[in-house]
Amino acid sequence: VGVVAGGGAALVNATAVASSPEWTPLFVGGVATASLWSHLAGDVITPMGIRPFRPLSGAHFTLDLTPAKNPRVNVLFLSVGVLALSTAVMLSI
């Protein structure tokens, strides 16, 4: 996913009238990769877990820490996400 997003950003960057910095595709690819990993981390703590190698392997990984419906954990993750986004916006300004 990160490679596809980075490649797409590189194509857009190459065809844009106003040129962007050369690191833009790497940044977009990194953000896409980080969002994928954070989503997997959020799923692996639930009893359902993840099967990252499906259909090649039926390996199932779970930490079984909290159900996905737990409102406290959901509010915690929402708060961390809002804080991270706010910090990123403030640093970019």
PDB file of C-alpha atoms in Angstrom:
ATOM      1  CA  VAL A   1       0.000   0.000   0.000  1.00  0.00           C
ATOM      2  CA  GLY A   2       2.804   2.383   0.889  1.00  0.00           C
ATOM      3  CA  VAL A   3       4.672   1.653  -2.346  1.00  0.00           C
ATOM      4  CA  VAL A   4       1.525   2.214  -4.432  1.00  0.00           C
ATOM      5  CA  ALA A   5       0.766   5.500  -2.634  1.00  0.00           C
ATOM      6  CA  GLY A   6       4.368   6.643  -3.038  1.00  0.00           C
ATOM      7  CA  GLY A   7       4.343   5.721  -6.732  1.00  0.00           C
ATOM      8  CA  GLY A   8       1.083   7.595  -7.245  1.00  0.00           C
ATOM      9  CA  ALA A   9       2.507  10.643  -5.513  1.00  0.00           C
ATOM     10  CA  ALA A  10       5.611  10.432  -7.714  1.00  0.00           C
ATOM     11  CA  LEU A  11       3.438  10.414 -10.847  1.00  0.00           C
ATOM     12  CA  VAL A  12       1.401  13.366  -9.630  1.00  0.00           C
ATOM     13  CA  ASN A  13       4.588  15.177  -8.648  1.00  0.00           C
ATOM     14  CA  ALA A  14       6.145  14.562 -12.073  1.00  0.00           C
ATOM     15  CA  THR A  15       3.113  15.918 -13.926  1.00  0.00           C
ATOM     16  CA  ALA A  16       2.369  18.859 -11.615  1.00  0.00           C
ATOM     17  CA  VAL A  17       2.890  22.355 -12.979  1.00  0.00           C
ATOM     18  CA  ALA A  18       4.307  23.681  -9.719  1.00  0.00           C
ATOM     19  CA  SER A  19       7.047  21.281  -8.693  1.00  0.00           C
ATOM     20  CA  SER A  20       7.009  19.894  -5.179  1.00  0.00           C
ATOM     21  CA  PRO A  21      10.052  18.802  -3.199  1.00  0.00           C
ATOM     22  CA  GLU A  22      11.571  15.516  -4.311  1.00  0.00           C
ATOM     23  CA  TRP A  23      10.823  13.887  -0.960  1.00  0.00           C
ATOM     24  CA  THR A  24       7.028  14.235  -1.365  1.00  0.00           C
ATOM     25  CA  PRO A  25       6.559  10.691  -2.801  1.00  0.00           C
ATOM     26  CA  LEU A  26       8.613   9.248   0.044  1.00  0.00           C
ATOM     27  CA  PHE A  27       6.564  11.162   2.588  1.00  0.00           C
ATOM     28  CA  VAL A  28       3.248  10.019   1.093  1.00  0.00           C
ATOM     29  CA  GLY A  29       4.487   6.436   0.905  1.00  0.00           C
ATOM     30  CA  GLY A  30       5.681   6.627   4.508  1.00  0.00           C
ATOM     31  CA  VAL A  31       2.369   7.993   5.734  1.00  0.00           C
ATOM     32  CA  ALA A  32       0.455   5.272   3.893  1.00  0.00           C
ATOM     33  CA  THR A  33       2.748   2.600   5.326  1.00  0.00           C
ATOM     34  CA  ALA A  34       2.469   4.012   8.860  1.00  0.00           C
ATOM     35  CA  SER A  35      -1.321   4.100   8.619  1.00  0.00           C
ATOM     36  CA  LEU A  36      -1.383   0.479   7.478  1.00  0.00           C
ATOM     37  CA  TRP A  37       0.879  -0.641  10.357  1.00  0.00           C
ATOM     38  CA  SER A  38      -1.097   1.336  12.931  1.00  0.00           C
ATOM     39  CA  HIS A  39      -4.316  -0.248  11.706  1.00  0.00           C
ATOM     40  CA  LEU A  40      -2.788  -3.715  12.016  1.00  0.00           C
ATOM     41  CA  ALA A  41      -1.547  -2.855  15.510  1.00  0.00           C
ATOM     42  CA  GLY A  42      -5.065  -1.808  16.479  1.00  0.00           C
ATOM     43  CA  ASP A  43      -6.505  -5.055  15.116  1.00  0.00           C
ATOM     44  CA  VAL A  44      -3.928  -7.375  16.678  1.00  0.00           C
ATOM     45  CA  ILE A  45      -4.912  -6.338  20.231  1.00  0.00           C
ATOM     46  CA  THR A  46      -8.468  -7.644  19.729  1.00  0.00           C
ATOM     47  CA  PRO A  47      -9.510 -11.280  20.158  1.00  0.00           C
ATOM     48  CA  MET A  48     -10.240 -11.472  16.403  1.00  0.00           C
ATOM     49  CA  GLY A  49      -6.603 -10.633  15.668  1.00  0.00           C
ATOM     50  CA  ILE A  50      -5.120 -10.545  12.188  1.00  0.00           C
ATOM     51  CA  ARG A  51      -4.168 -13.025   9.474  1.00  0.00           C
ATOM     52  CA  PRO A  52      -1.541 -11.051   7.581  1.00  0.00           C
ATOM     53  CA  PHE A  53      -0.421 -13.820   5.229  1.00  0.00           C
ATOM     54  CA  ARG A  54      -3.821 -15.020   4.092  1.00  0.00           C
ATOM     55  CA  PRO A  55      -4.425 -16.771   1.628  1.00  0.00           C
ATOM     56  CA  LEU A  56      -0.839 -18.070   1.608  1.00  0.00           C
ATOM     57  CA  SER A  57      -0.940 -19.042   5.274  1.00  0.00           C
ATOM     58  CA  GLY A  58      -3.649 -19.437   7.879  1.00  0.00           C
ATOM     59  CA  ALA A  59      -1.393 -18.094  10.646  1.00  0.00           C
ATOM     60  CA  HIS A  60      -3.441 -16.121  13.177  1.00  0.00           C
ATOM     61  CA  PHE A  61      -1.934 -13.484  15.458  1.00  0.00           C
ATOM     62  CA  THR A  62      -3.665 -11.894  18.437  1.00  0.00           C
ATOM     63  CA  LEU A  63      -2.683 -10.362  21.746  1.00  0.00           C
ATOM     64  CA  ASP A  64      -6.291 -10.678  23.005  1.00  0.00           C
ATOM     65  CA  LEU A  65      -6.004  -7.555  25.177  1.00  0.00           C
ATOM     66  CA  THR A  66      -9.379  -5.905  24.643  1.00  0.00           C
ATOM     67  CA  PRO A  67     -12.553  -6.401  22.626  1.00  0.00           C
ATOM     68  CA  ALA A  68     -13.049  -4.064  19.669  1.00  0.00           C
ATOM     69  CA  LYS A  69     -16.248  -2.699  21.290  1.00  0.00           C
ATOM     70  CA  ASN A  70     -14.450  -1.408  24.398  1.00  0.00           C
ATOM     71  CA  PRO A  71     -15.418   2.295  24.551  1.00  0.00           C
ATOM     72  CA  ARG A  72     -12.489   3.284  26.803  1.00  0.00           C
ATOM     73  CA  VAL A  73      -9.914   1.870  24.417  1.00  0.00           C
ATOM     74  CA  ASN A  74     -11.675   3.382  21.407  1.00  0.00           C
ATOM     75  CA  VAL A  75     -11.701   6.834  23.034  1.00  0.00           C
ATOM     76  CA  LEU A  76      -8.026   6.395  23.953  1.00  0.00           C
ATOM     77  CA  PHE A  77      -7.061   5.553  20.365  1.00  0.00           C
ATOM     78  CA  LEU A  78      -9.204   8.401  19.019  1.00  0.00           C
ATOM     79  CA  SER A  79      -7.493  10.809  21.419  1.00  0.00           C
ATOM     80  CA  VAL A  80      -4.025   9.594  20.431  1.00  0.00           C
ATOM     81  CA  GLY A  81      -4.930   9.981  16.750  1.00  0.00           C
ATOM     82  CA  VAL A  82      -6.300  13.498  17.225  1.00  0.00           C
ATOM     83  CA  LEU A  83      -3.206  14.458  19.223  1.00  0.00           C
ATOM     84  CA  ALA A  84      -0.884  13.042  16.552  1.00  0.00           C
ATOM     85  CA  LEU A  85      -2.755  14.814  13.755  1.00  0.00           C
ATOM     86  CA  SER A  86      -2.834  18.100  15.673  1.00  0.00           C
ATOM     87  CA  THR A  87       0.894  17.861  16.373  1.00  0.00           C
ATOM     88  CA  ALA A  88       1.640  17.153  12.702  1.00  0.00           C
ATOM     89  CA  VAL A  89      -0.466  20.121  11.573  1.00  0.00           C
ATOM     90  CA  MET A  90       1.125  22.453  14.106  1.00  0.00           C
ATOM     91  CA  LEU A  91       4.644  21.354  13.112  1.00  0.00           C
ATOM     92  CA  SER A  92       3.883  21.894   9.431  1.00  0.00           C
ATOM     93  CA  ILE A  93       2.666  25.449   9.953  1.00  0.00           C
TER      94      ILE A  93
END
